[in-house]
Each structure stands twice: as structure tokens, then as C-alpha cells.
XYZ file of N, CA and C in Angstrom:
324
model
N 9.235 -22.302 -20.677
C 8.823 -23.226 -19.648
C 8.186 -22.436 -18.507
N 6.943 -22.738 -18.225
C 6.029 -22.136 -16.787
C 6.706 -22.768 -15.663
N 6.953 -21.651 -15.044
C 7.532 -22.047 -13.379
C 6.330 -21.797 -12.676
N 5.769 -22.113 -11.322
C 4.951 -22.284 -10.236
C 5.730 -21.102 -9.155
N 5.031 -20.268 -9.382
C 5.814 -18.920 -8.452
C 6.088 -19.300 -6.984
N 5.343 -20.397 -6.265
C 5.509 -20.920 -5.094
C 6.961 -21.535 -5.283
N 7.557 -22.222 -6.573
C 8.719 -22.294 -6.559
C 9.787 -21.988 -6.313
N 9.902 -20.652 -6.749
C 11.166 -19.831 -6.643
C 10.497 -18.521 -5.220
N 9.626 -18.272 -4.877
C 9.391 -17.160 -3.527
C 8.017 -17.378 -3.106
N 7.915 -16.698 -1.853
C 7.351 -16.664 -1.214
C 6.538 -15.271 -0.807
N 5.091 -15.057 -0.184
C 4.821 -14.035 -0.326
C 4.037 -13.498 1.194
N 4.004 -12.388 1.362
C 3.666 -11.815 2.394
C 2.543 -10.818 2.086
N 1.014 -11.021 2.598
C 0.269 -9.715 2.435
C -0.043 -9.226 3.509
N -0.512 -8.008 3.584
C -0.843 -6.955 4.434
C -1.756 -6.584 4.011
N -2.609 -5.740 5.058
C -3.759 -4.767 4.579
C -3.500 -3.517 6.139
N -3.308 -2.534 5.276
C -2.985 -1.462 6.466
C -3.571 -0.108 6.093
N -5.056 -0.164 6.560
C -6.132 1.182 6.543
C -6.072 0.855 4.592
N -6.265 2.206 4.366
C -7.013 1.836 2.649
C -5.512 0.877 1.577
N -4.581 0.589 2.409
C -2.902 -0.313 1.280
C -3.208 -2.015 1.467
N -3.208 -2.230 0.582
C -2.770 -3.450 0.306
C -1.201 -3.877 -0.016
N -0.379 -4.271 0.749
C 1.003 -4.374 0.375
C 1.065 -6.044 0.342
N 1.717 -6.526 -0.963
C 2.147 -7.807 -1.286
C 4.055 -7.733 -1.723
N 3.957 -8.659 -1.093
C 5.817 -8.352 -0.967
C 5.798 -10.155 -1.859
N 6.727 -9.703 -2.367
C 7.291 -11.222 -3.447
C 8.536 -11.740 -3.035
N 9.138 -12.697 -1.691
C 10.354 -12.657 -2.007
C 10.913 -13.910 -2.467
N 11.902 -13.761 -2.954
C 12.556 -15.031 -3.711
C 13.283 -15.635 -2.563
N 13.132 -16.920 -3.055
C 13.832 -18.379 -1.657
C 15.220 -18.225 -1.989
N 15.640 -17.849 -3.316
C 17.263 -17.837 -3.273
C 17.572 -16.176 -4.397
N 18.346 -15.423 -4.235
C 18.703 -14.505 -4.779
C 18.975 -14.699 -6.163
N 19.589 -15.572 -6.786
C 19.879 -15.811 -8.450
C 18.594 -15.860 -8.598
N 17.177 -15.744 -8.263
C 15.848 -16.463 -8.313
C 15.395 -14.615 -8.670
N 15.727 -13.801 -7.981
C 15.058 -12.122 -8.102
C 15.196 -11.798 -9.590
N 16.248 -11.684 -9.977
C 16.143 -11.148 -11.747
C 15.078 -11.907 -12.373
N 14.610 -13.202 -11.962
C 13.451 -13.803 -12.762
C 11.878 -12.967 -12.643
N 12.084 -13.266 -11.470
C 11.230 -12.086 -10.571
C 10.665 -11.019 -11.187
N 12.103 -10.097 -11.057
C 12.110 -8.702 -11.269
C 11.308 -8.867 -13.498
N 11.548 -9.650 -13.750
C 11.406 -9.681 -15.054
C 10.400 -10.108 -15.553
N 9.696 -11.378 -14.674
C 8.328 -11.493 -14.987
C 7.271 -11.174 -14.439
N 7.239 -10.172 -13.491
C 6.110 -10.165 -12.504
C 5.698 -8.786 -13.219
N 5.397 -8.007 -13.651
C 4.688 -6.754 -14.052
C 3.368 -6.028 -13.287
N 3.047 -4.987 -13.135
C 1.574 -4.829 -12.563
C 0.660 -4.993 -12.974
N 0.775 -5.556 -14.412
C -0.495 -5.809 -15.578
C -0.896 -7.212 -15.126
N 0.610 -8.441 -15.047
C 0.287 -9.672 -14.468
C -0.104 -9.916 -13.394
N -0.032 -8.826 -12.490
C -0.829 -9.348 -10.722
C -2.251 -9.060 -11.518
N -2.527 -7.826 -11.951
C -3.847 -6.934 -11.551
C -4.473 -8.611 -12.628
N -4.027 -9.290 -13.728
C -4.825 -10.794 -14.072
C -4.979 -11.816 -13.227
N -3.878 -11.933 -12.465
C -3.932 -12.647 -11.587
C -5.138 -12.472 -10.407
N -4.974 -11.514 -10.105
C -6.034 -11.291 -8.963
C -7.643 -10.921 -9.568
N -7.711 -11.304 -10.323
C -9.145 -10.941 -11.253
C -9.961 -9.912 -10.420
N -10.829 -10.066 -9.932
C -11.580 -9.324 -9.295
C -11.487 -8.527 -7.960
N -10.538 -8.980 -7.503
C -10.214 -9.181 -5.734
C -10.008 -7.391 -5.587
N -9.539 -7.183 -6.705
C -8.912 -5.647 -6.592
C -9.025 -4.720 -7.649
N -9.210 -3.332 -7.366
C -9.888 -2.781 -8.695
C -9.070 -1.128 -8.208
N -8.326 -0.731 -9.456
C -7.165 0.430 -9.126
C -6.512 0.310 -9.294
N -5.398 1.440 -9.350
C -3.847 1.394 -9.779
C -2.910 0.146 -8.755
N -2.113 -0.255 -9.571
C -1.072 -1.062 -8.361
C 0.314 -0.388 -8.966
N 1.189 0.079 -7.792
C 2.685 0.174 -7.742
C 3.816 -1.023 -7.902
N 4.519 -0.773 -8.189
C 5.515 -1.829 -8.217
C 6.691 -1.040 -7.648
N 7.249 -1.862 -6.385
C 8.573 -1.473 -5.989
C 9.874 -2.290 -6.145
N 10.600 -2.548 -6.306
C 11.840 -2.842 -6.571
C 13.023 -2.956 -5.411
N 12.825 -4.063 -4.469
C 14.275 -4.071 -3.456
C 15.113 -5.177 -3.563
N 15.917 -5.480 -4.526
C 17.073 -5.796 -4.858
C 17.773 -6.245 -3.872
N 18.467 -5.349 -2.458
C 19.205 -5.984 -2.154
C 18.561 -7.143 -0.868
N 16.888 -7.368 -0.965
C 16.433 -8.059 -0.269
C 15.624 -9.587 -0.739
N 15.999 -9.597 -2.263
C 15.579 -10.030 -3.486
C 13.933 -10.023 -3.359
N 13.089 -8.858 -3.456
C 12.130 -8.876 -3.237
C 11.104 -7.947 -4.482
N 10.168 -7.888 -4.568
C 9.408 -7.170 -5.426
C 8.059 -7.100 -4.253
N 7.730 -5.441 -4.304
C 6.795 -4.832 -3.577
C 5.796 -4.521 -4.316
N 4.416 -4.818 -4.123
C 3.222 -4.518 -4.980
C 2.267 -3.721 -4.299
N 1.563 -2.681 -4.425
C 1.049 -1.551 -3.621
C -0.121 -1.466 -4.034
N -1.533 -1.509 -3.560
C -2.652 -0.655 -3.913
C -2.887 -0.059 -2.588
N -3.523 1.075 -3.062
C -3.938 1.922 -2.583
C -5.924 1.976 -3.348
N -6.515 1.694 -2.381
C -8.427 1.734 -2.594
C -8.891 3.088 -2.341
N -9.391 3.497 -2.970
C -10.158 4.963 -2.880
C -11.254 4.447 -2.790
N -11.938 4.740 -1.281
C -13.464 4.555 -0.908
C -13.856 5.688 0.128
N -15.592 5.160 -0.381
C -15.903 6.426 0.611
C -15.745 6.206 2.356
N -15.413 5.398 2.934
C -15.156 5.209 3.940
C -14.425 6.250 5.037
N -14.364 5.801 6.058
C -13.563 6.966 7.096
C -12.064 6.634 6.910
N -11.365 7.880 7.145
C -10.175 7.893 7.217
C -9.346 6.576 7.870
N -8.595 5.888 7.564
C -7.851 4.475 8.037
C -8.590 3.500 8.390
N -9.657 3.317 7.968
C -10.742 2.261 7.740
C -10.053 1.576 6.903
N -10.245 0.631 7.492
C -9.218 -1.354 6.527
C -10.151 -1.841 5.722
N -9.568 -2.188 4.131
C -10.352 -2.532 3.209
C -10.286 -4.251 3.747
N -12.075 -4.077 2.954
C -12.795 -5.326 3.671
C -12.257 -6.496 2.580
N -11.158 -6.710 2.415
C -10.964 -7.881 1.487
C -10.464 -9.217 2.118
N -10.438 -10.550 1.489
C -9.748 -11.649 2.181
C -8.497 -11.642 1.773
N -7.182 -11.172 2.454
C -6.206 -11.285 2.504
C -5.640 -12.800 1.888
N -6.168 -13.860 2.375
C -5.435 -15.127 1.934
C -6.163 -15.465 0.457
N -6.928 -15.150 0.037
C -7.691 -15.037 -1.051
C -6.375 -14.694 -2.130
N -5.637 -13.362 -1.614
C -4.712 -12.631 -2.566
C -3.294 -13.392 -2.438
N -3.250 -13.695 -1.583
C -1.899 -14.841 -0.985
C -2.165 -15.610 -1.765
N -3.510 -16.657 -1.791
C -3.269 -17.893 -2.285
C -3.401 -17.822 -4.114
N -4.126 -16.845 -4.251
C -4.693 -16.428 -6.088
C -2.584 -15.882 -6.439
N -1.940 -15.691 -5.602
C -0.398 -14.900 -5.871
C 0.175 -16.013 -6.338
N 0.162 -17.428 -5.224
C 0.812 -18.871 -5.019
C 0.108 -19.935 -6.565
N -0.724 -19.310 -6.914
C -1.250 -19.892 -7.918
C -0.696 -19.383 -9.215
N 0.200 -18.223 -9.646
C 0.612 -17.820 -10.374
C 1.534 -18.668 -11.541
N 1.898 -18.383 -12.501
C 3.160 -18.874 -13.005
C 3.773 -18.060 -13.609
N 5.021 -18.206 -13.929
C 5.677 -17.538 -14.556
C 6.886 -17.741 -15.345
N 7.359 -17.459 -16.593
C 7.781 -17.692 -17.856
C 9.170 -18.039 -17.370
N 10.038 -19.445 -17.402
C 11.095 -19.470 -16.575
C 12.444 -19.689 -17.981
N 12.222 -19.771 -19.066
C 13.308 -19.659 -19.991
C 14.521 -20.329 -19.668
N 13.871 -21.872 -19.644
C 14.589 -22.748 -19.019
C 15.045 -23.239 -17.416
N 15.083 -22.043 -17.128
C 15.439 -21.909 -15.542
C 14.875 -23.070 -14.690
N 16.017 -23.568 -13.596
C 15.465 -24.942 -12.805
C 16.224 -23.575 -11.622
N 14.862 -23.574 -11.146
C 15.562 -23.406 -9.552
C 16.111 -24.063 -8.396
N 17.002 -23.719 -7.508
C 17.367 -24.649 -6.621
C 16.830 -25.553 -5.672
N 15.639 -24.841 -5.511
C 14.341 -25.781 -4.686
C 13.579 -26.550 -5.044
């Protein structure tokens, strides 16, 4: 069963000099192991089709039920020059996601 990732969390982006940081957090904690299990860096970097091009990190904070997603842009630009992307572009392409819920009804 496809869950609507706006379902179970909520998301926060940033852009700070060449990082893109997307934070995933879940509305209720029993909600993170779903999280932690379906979100991969293979499924953002589809998700975001074009928006972003490069390695992405995946971080892991548990006791905040959260999942951290990292790029880092290599351009020729000056040192802490902010990549020119639309931030809500990546917010809203995130909120559009789904993900594999194996029955799961969340509390919200």
C-alpha cells in the first residue's frame, strides 16, 4: 500500500553556500522506522528528477525521528556562493513522494 509522505512527516530545506540539506521528520515516532526503511538516496535523487545532479548523503537521527539528506554541488563558482536552485521546488517535488507502507495506517 502507497502512503503520501506528507502523511506520516514533514520536511525542512535549506540551502547553505554549495549544501543542500533536506531533513525528513516524522509527525509521530512509530512513523521513523518506515522512514528510515523507505526513503533511500536512489529514491530522493528519482524523486527530484532534475533539480539536482551529484552524490546525496543520507544521515540517520533516530532519536529525533528524522532522516537527513545532503548534497553537496561542485561548481565553478566562488567560495560559499549559494546554489541557484528553487528551494520549494525540492520541498514540494519531497511532499509529492510516496512511499511503500506494508499496510501501515498512520496516526494522522
Amino acid at each position: 500500500m502507497k502512503i503520501p509522505l506528507h502523511q506520516i512527516a514533514h520536511t525542512h530545506v535549506s540551502v547553505q553556500g554549495p549544501r543542500i540539506n533536506i531533513s525528513v521528520i516524522a509527525w509521530n515516532e512509530s512513523d521513523y522506522v518506515l522512514l528510515a526503511e523507505s526513503l533511500s538516496t536512489g529514491k530522493v535523487r528519482m524523486s527530484l528528477d532534475n533539480l539536482i545532479h551529484g552524490s546525496i548523503l543520507r544521515y540517520e537521527l533516530p532519536n529525533i525521528s528524522s532522516l537527513n539528506f545532503v548534497y553537496v554541488q561542485n561548481h565553478d563558482g566562488m567560495a560559499g556562493e549559494k546554489i541557484p536552485i528553487d528551494i520549494q521546488k525540492i520541498a514540494d517535488k519531497f511532499m509529492q513522494m510516496e512511499i511503500e507502507g506494508n499496510g501501515h495506517e498512520s496516526e494522522n
